[in-house]
Each structure stands twice: as C-alpha cells, then as structure tokens.
Amino acid sequence: MSDTSFTGRLRSFADSDLFYSFRRSRTTVVAAVALTLLFVGAVFAPLIAPHNPFDIANLNLLDSELPPSWLEGGNPAYWLGTDTQARDVLSSILYGLRISLFVGFASVILAAVLGVFLGLLGGFVGGMVDAVIMRVADVLLSFPAILVALLINGVMRGILPANQHESAAILVLVLAIGLTNWVQYARTVRGSTLVERQREYVQAARTIGVGRLRIMLTHILPNVLGPVLVIGTINLGMAVLTEATLSFLGVGMPATQPSLGTLIRVGNEYLFSGIWWVVIFPSATLAVLVLAVNLIGDWLRDALNPKLR
Amino acid sequence: MALLEVENLKVEFPTRRGVLTAVDDVSFSVEQGEILGVVGESGAGKSMTGAAVIGLLEPPGRIGGGQIRLDGKRIDNLSPDEMRRIRGRHIGAVFQDPLTSLNPLFTVGEQLVETIRTHLPMSAAEAKKRAIEWLAEVGIPAPDRRIDQYPHQFSGGMRQRVVIALALCAEPRLIIADEPTTALDVSVQAQIIGLLKRICRERNAAAILVTHDMGVIAETADRVAVMYAGRLAEIGPVARVLKNPSHPYTAGLMGSIPRVGPRPDRLIQIEGSMPRLTDIPGGCAFNPRCPKAFDQCHRVRPELRPVADGAAACLLYDGVTQ
Amino acid sequence: MFVFLVRRLLQAVMVMLAVAFIAFLMFRFLGDPVNNIVSQDATQAQREEVRQRLRLDDPLVVQYGRFVVNAAQGDFGISYRNSRPVSALLAERLPATAELVLVAAVLSLVLGIPLGIYTALRPRGVLSQGLQIMSLIGISLPTFVTGILLILVFSVWLGWLPSFGRGDVVDIGWWSTGFLTASGLKALILPSFMLCLFQLTLIMRLVRAEMLEVLRADYIKFAKARGLKNRAIHFRHALKNTLIPVVTIFGLQLGGLIAFAIITETVFQWPGMGALFIQAVNFTDVPVMAAYLVMVSLIFVVINTSVDLLYNVIDPRLRTDPTRATGRGA
C-alpha cells in the first residue's frame, strides 16, 4: 500500500480487481491484443509500411491490380496486393489506420473537453446558462449523430474556399465529429457537478472565498473523470465509425490522404471488376478496429460499474 | 386424511460455494378447512416452504428431498403441465405486494375472467358474472362498475382484496398466503386478515399463512408452525403455543413482543441473530442463542417430537439426559 | 391530458422554428446567395439587381419570417447545382427514400420481434447464442461494409440481385413506385435488408431484454400461481408489457432509419433524398441542404411528438392520471 514506486504501483495494479477481471475475460484480452497491434501499426506506419503509397514517382504501374501474395499472380513484395494505381494495399491500410485513429482520438478529446466544460459550467452556474445548454443538448440528442456530423461538415465546407477543402479535411472531420458527440459528457458531468455542489467541502471552499473556477477544476473535476473515461472509450468506436462513414460517403478524407473509409469507397468502385482485395482488407481492418474498441469499452464499463462488484 | 401432507421436505440451492439448504427436513400437515400459520424471522425458510408446496421455486432452487402430498397424491414430482393444473384450481396463492401482483395493463375483470375460464368450463358472460360476484364477496363496492377498472385505480387495501378474489376464484381448497398484509397500512391489515379468515371458513378452504407477525397469527390461525434457520422448531395449536411455548426460541419470540398491560414487563431480547444459511451451527441450530442450551445441544440435532398437543424439535423433550 | 397535448405541440413548434432559424442562417450567410445565382462575369449592376430582387437588405427578422412562410409552403428556392426548384428535386426523390424506409422498418419489426421473443424464451438454445454473437458483430460492423458484403455475395458472386438503382418504376400521379414491377421489387431487397439490419438487432436485443425483465415481475409469478397456461402468460401478459417500451423506442429510432438511408442510398446508388443530400454537402448546395434539414427535422418532430402522445394513449396508467404524464425529455 505504501510502495509508491513505479514497480510498486505496477504490482498493485496487477493485483487489483480491474486487472483480474481483465485477465479473466478472454474476449477482452484478445481485443486488447488486436487493438495494440493495430495501434502500433498505425503509429509506426512510416517505419513499418513496406511501401509508401503516396510516393507517386516510385509507383510502378505494371504492378497494379496484383492479387494478394498467396494467390496466383501475386507478388510477395505486395503482401495484400495492389490497387489500380499500383499502390500497396497493406501500406495504404497502415497509413489509413493512422488517419482513422488520429481523427477518432482527436474528435473524442475535443468532444470530451467541450462536454466536460459545458457540463461543469451548466451544473455549477445553473440558471439560464444551464437551461440553454441542456435544451441544446436535448435537441442535438434527438437527431442521429451522422446527420449532425454531415450538417456541420457541410457548413464548414461552405465556409472554407473550395481549394482548401482537401487540406483542411482532417480539421473539418475532427470538428464535425467532436461537435456532435459532446452531449453525453456534458450530461454526466453536469449530474455529478450538481451532486458535488451540495457537498460540504464545496460550501466550505466558497465561504472562504475560493473562486468558482478553482472549485470546479480542483474539486469536482477529479471526481468526474472516471465516467468520462468510460464514455470516451465507448465513444471512440463510434467516432471511428462516423469518420469512416463520412469518408465513405465522399465528404470525409480525400483520396489523396485516405482513411480506411476512403479506401473502402475507392475500392467499392471496382467491386465488379474482380479485385476484391482492395475493398475487403480495409473493411476487415476497420471492422476489427471498431469491434476491439467496443469490446474493451464494454469490459471497462462493466468493470468500473460499482453496482456489479 | 389431511388435505396437505408435507414430509421431510428439503429445499436446496446449488451455489458456487456448495449446496445451501434453505428448508431442512420440514414436516407438517394441514387439515381441510384449517388455517396453519407459519412464523419465523426473515430468511427462516417460510416463504420457500410455501413456494415449494405450490411448485413455484425459482431456479436454481429445487426440492432436494421429501414429499408433498395433496389428498394423498404426490404433487412434488409432477410434470410442469400437471402442476400448472393444480395451481389456481386446487392450490391458490396470495403474495405480499398487491400493486406488483396485478398486471397494470389489464382490467381487474379481464384478469379474473381469464383465471376463471382457465380452470372452470364457462362462457365469457358467465365468467364475468362470476367475477362480479367475487368482487362483491371480497367487499369491493359497486363491483359491476369497478370490474372494468385498472389496478392502479384501486387503493392498496382494495387491490389486495382483488388479489384474494383472484386467488380464490377458481375455487381451490388450499391457499398459501405469503405475508399478505405486510405491504398494507396498519388500519387495512386487520380488514384483510378478517376477510381472508372469513372466506376460508365459508368455503371450508385450508390456508397456510406465512408471516413474521405474531399478532396476525394469534388473530387468525388455528395452529402455528415456528421455523428457524430452515428447520421446524415447534408446531401446535395457536392458543397453547403462544401462552405456553415448548421451544425456547418460541418462548424468546413471545417474550420479545411488546405487551400493554397492568405490569410493564421488560422486553426480552434474544441474544445474537439467526444464522445465515452458510453458517448454520452444528447440532441444534438455535444452540448459540438458547438460554437453556446444554452440552448435547452443540452436537446432536434434535428431531421433531410430540410435546403436549403439538410437537417441538428440542433436546429438552428428546429424552436425552442433560 | 389536454394541457399536456397543447404543451407538447407548442414544444414541437418551437423546435421547428429553431431548426428553421438555423436553416435560414445557412441560406443567407453560407456562401454568397448572389454569387450562386448570377454567372461569373455579371456586372455590378446585374448583381445589384439580383440583390434587390432577393430583398437581401431587408431587416433580418423580416427575411427570416419570409423564409419560414416560404418553407411552410414548400418553397426553398432554386438549387445552386442544377438550377431547378428544390421542392421539385425533393418531390422527385421522396418516393424512393420513402419506400426504402418503409420496407426496412416493417422488416425490422417483422423479423426483430419474433426473434427477440425467441431468444428470451429459449436463452440457452443454439440459435439464441448464434443470434447474440451475430448481433454483437452487427453493431460493430460499419453499415456500409455490410452493404458491400451483401453486394459481393448476392450481386457479384451469385448474381441473383441487382446492386444499384431501383429497377423499373411505375408512376402514379407524382409518386413513382417500385412495388409494382418484378425488377422494382428485386432492387428493393438488398438495400432494404441492409437498412433494416441495425434496427433489427436493436429491436431484437430490446425485446429480449424487456421480456426477460417482465418475466421476472411479480404479476407473472402471480399469473403462474393462478395456473394460467404458458402461452397465456408469455403471449398475453408478458408480451403486452414488453411491447409498449419497444414500440416507443422503435418510433424514436425511426429517425435513425432516415439517417442510415443516406448511407444505403450511397452504397446502392439508390436515387433517394439521402443521395441528394450528400451531393448537396459535397457541392455546398445550400438551398438543398437547408431544405433537407427542415424536412428531416419535421419528420423527426412529428414522429417524436406522435410517439409521446401515443404512449399516453396506450398506457392506461397515464390516461386516467395525467399528472403522471412526463413525455420524452419534457
């Protein structure tokens, strides 16, 4: 208990209930392993990927439309095959994963920060501010996320001049998805804030003149981070899915900087010409990614739920 | 022959930590038209006994031994469909909470008619007439109007009357009432108990009245069975057991009831509390708390022996030397 | 009850006005309305003339009011992309989306409810376990991937069903229906199945969870104690109590179908409103975007309000005691 060194902390984590329930659930362990692999692949893509799919100069058009290496006609240099422009599918997937994960994380962080802030604000200040925030949240929640994200996306495209659409695509996506998903965080945090606000230590702090902002940050925020973490993990899967959907619909990442969704869209156009690998492998990667994130989110939610202990 | 005979009934629960015995070797009988009270603290196994008799033990609970006989025929080993036919028609049940016992989406009349027609051959119109008669029987005013109302439109006491009507409308000869008044206002409790008693008497129906409230037993029952930690401690005619209990536990229960009288007695409290199913002491289950416990009590489990006009499971009456 | 009705309707109107306001802002300030109407080399005088014609200098409130009045009559101006009235475009595309959504909604109920009941009554059966696993995968698999897989299997490899378009349609008045031709029906199968999948798994899990919960209730125990037959218990008592929250949630989720229709229409090149909206987003065709926004919001508000009112009718507890009526998020 008193060993606060790193190894000590690690050991007490290894002994904790959380880790125990993790080890017990086989599916969660498999999901975590898969997720780690994908993660590593994405982060180290420039180092790991056998080819650079964006290096137009080095693409050998003779190598286009090659099937995966284990099939007839395949080339071991291109393990999962190539597309119509001789880009290596495996490398495209790794780079695409990178973008998908980046947009996913960034939008979750944006949504969390925004949601936590608005939740704290509404819960602590109350009154008109709170009422407005909650009303907006309610209306937002009654529309499907994809619709809102599409709308925000459309509005941003309208604001930006056409020639900047491609370069700003990541920013637009992160903003669109982040601004759609803040509501859950806000609601949870607001609820906790309302509860904590009544507590004596907050009253005491206010009597001695501690500023409201400080109270919010130092007292209430730490209590609220647990549920926020769970929401964030579950939301990550949704964020990645939303980005993939937007890209698939053609309003997300462009083909010059493709995410997994873009790869699937582009590959879809060649479905009937028999080069199925261009669509199947990115799809499988996306599916595994979202499934893994969802499984871990489920486990985390059950493990941290005090009622189930 | 008694209407209901329960012989060496054992109800057990397989759990991760082994098999727990909630009802351990309990035997009693109920005569036609008699009201048997089953009393004990929470967790003593009284509700389980009732549930076992009517065949509604919730899995993983199961009957682990013994026999239950209705009119001499075994009912503990029947198929689910055969048991279903017995329920409602031969054995009825009334549960604790009248609000949750009734389906909120169906009228009172619909639920009555459905029960009647499941067991008795009648047309819908006849069944509805009978249902209205039942509502009048249990004391609901303006029954022909109220029959088409929903449960939430009745007060708590009225609802329990409806529940009683539902339990009896297929004309069973045995009712199992599990804490029928616990969820009701005190002022209403007496009415409901009185109703139950009257209806049983009028129909010569027997009843097993499960409760933790000694007052209710005193008012209503003919005989009383006292349960402790899943075992039967004592059984006998109500008046005698209450005045002159044989088992030390019963005596403790009597002593702990506040009485208003000329001489204020001190409330006797039984030391300790009833053991959990996982920690039942060896020998007599009551021995750690018993003021009259002696050496053998820790080792030998007492069997139910006839004492006076009833029976008790206590080594004091077992002929064992102290 | 009446007070509740009025209050609910007022709420609906407020939301619509707010949505209309956002649509109006988009209309007026996203891009330059004048630029999108005149050609590149228009003179200053021509631009001035268009400005006057559109009355862009009137007070904002007046412009907003005009927008609302026009919108209420279905007039959303001219599409920037192809210079046709937006309302005509929408009317053209509406039947395709409507039929798709209708078939998908019906399918999800017709398949979802029985499957949900089955998995509740036989939780350990092989079919139930299989369905559970499939529904977990179904929720994680992106919808468009499912669609692509369906196309791969049924169109590319098996060649049984078409993978794009509506097939032959028959015009009845201004509505064009695909129900009356064989090719129209065949074309409907894959897209509507894909669209219904998400809703289907949702309903299945919901019915299962609700039914399991209901089967644990005291009134079910009491019904068993009265010797009622299993069929009566499961399909009369339990089912009615299960379906009420299910119907409510189904209604509220109906909006999801409309949103997912966008994806389905893109995957299958189905000429519906969703595909129109995507093109509008791509080209910043503001009038179409604004019109779609208002239309979809209207549908949502109508559905949500209807479900709320319907709920009050179905649950007898709320009928006689209006103080218990809470409505959704009121």
Short mmCIF file of C-alpha atoms in Angstrom, two decimals, chain C residues 58-170:
data_model
loop_
_atom_site.label_atom_id
_atom_site.label_comp_id
_atom_site.label_asym_id
_atom_site.label_seq_id
_atom_site.Cartn_x
_atom_site.Cartn_y
_atom_site.Cartn_z
CA ASP C 58 -34.44 43.91 -45.50
CA PRO C 59 -34.15 43.55 -41.71
CA LEU C 60 -33.03 40.03 -40.76
CA VAL C 61 -36.22 39.29 -38.90
CA VAL C 62 -38.26 40.07 -41.98
CA GLN C 63 -36.06 37.84 -44.11
CA TYR C 64 -36.40 35.08 -41.55
CA GLY C 65 -40.14 35.47 -41.50
CA ARG C 66 -40.27 35.30 -45.26
CA PHE C 67 -38.11 32.20 -45.21
CA VAL C 68 -40.43 30.49 -42.75
CA VAL C 69 -43.53 31.36 -44.71
CA ASN C 70 -41.94 30.11 -47.91
CA ALA C 71 -40.70 26.98 -46.22
CA ALA C 72 -44.14 26.23 -44.86
CA GLN C 73 -45.39 26.26 -48.41
CA GLY C 74 -42.57 24.06 -49.54
CA ASP C 75 -40.68 26.72 -51.41
CA PHE C 76 -36.96 26.55 -50.76
CA GLY C 77 -35.70 28.43 -53.74
CA ILE C 78 -33.54 27.15 -56.54
CA SER C 79 -30.80 24.57 -56.21
CA TYR C 80 -27.35 26.04 -56.80
CA ARG C 81 -26.17 22.94 -58.54
CA ASN C 82 -28.74 22.34 -61.20
CA SER C 83 -30.93 25.41 -61.14
CA ARG C 84 -34.17 23.55 -60.55
CA PRO C 85 -36.57 24.35 -57.76
CA VAL C 86 -35.55 22.50 -54.63
CA SER C 87 -39.07 21.37 -53.90
CA ALA C 88 -39.27 19.67 -57.28
CA LEU C 89 -36.00 17.86 -56.63
CA LEU C 90 -37.17 16.69 -53.24
CA ALA C 91 -40.53 15.56 -54.57
CA GLU C 92 -38.79 13.57 -57.25
CA ARG C 93 -36.58 11.79 -54.75
CA LEU C 94 -39.01 11.33 -51.93
CA PRO C 95 -40.79 8.18 -53.15
CA ALA C 96 -37.53 6.26 -53.47
CA THR C 97 -36.47 7.01 -49.90
CA ALA C 98 -39.96 6.60 -48.51
CA GLU C 99 -40.44 3.14 -49.96
CA LEU C 100 -37.00 2.06 -48.87
CA VAL C 101 -37.50 3.26 -45.31
CA LEU C 102 -40.99 1.78 -45.13
CA VAL C 103 -39.90 -1.68 -46.20
CA ALA C 104 -36.89 -1.57 -43.90
CA ALA C 105 -38.99 -0.50 -40.92
CA VAL C 106 -41.55 -3.23 -41.49
CA LEU C 107 -38.83 -5.84 -41.97
CA SER C 108 -37.08 -4.87 -38.76
CA LEU C 109 -40.30 -5.29 -36.79
CA VAL C 110 -41.49 -8.43 -38.52
CA LEU C 111 -38.14 -10.14 -38.02
CA GLY C 112 -36.95 -8.44 -34.86
CA ILE C 113 -39.88 -9.03 -32.56
CA PRO C 114 -40.26 -12.79 -33.07
CA LEU C 115 -36.50 -13.29 -32.87
CA GLY C 116 -36.37 -11.24 -29.70
CA ILE C 117 -39.17 -13.26 -28.13
CA TYR C 118 -37.49 -16.49 -29.12
CA THR C 119 -34.14 -15.54 -27.60
CA ALA C 120 -35.93 -14.51 -24.40
CA LEU C 121 -37.87 -17.73 -24.02
CA ARG C 122 -35.04 -20.06 -25.03
CA PRO C 123 -31.93 -18.21 -23.90
CA ARG C 124 -29.65 -21.22 -24.00
CA GLY C 125 -30.64 -22.56 -27.38
CA VAL C 126 -28.05 -22.74 -30.11
CA LEU C 127 -29.98 -20.33 -32.29
CA SER C 128 -30.12 -17.82 -29.48
CA GLN C 129 -26.40 -17.95 -28.84
CA GLY C 130 -25.73 -17.61 -32.54
CA LEU C 131 -28.03 -14.62 -32.81
CA GLN C 132 -26.39 -12.95 -29.84
CA ILE C 133 -22.96 -13.22 -31.40
CA MET C 134 -24.24 -12.02 -34.75
CA SER C 135 -25.91 -9.03 -33.21
CA LEU C 136 -22.72 -8.06 -31.43
CA ILE C 137 -20.82 -8.23 -34.67
CA GLY C 138 -23.62 -6.43 -36.44
CA ILE C 139 -23.36 -3.47 -34.14
CA SER C 140 -19.63 -3.19 -34.63
CA LEU C 141 -19.52 -3.71 -38.36
CA PRO C 142 -19.90 -0.43 -40.22
CA THR C 143 -23.19 -0.41 -42.07
CA PHE C 144 -21.67 0.33 -45.41
CA VAL C 145 -19.34 -2.62 -45.05
CA THR C 146 -22.35 -4.86 -44.50
CA GLY C 147 -23.89 -3.39 -47.61
CA ILE C 148 -20.76 -4.02 -49.62
CA LEU C 149 -20.60 -7.58 -48.36
CA LEU C 150 -24.22 -8.12 -49.37
CA ILE C 151 -23.47 -6.81 -52.83
CA LEU C 152 -20.40 -9.02 -53.09
CA VAL C 153 -22.28 -12.13 -52.18
CA PHE C 154 -25.62 -11.60 -53.86
CA SER C 155 -24.71 -9.49 -56.86
CA VAL C 156 -21.13 -10.19 -57.80
CA TRP C 157 -20.73 -13.82 -56.84
CA LEU C 158 -24.25 -15.21 -57.02
CA GLY C 159 -25.68 -12.71 -59.48
CA TRP C 160 -29.17 -13.05 -58.03
CA LEU C 161 -30.00 -9.47 -57.17
CA PRO C 162 -29.17 -6.08 -58.68
CA SER C 163 -26.72 -3.86 -56.90
CA PHE C 164 -27.77 -0.43 -57.98
CA GLY C 165 -30.80 1.58 -58.98
CA ARG C 166 -34.48 0.99 -58.36
CA GLY C 167 -35.29 -1.22 -61.28
CA ASP C 168 -38.42 -0.32 -63.24
CA VAL C 169 -40.77 2.07 -61.56
CA VAL C 170 -44.39 2.89 -62.22
#
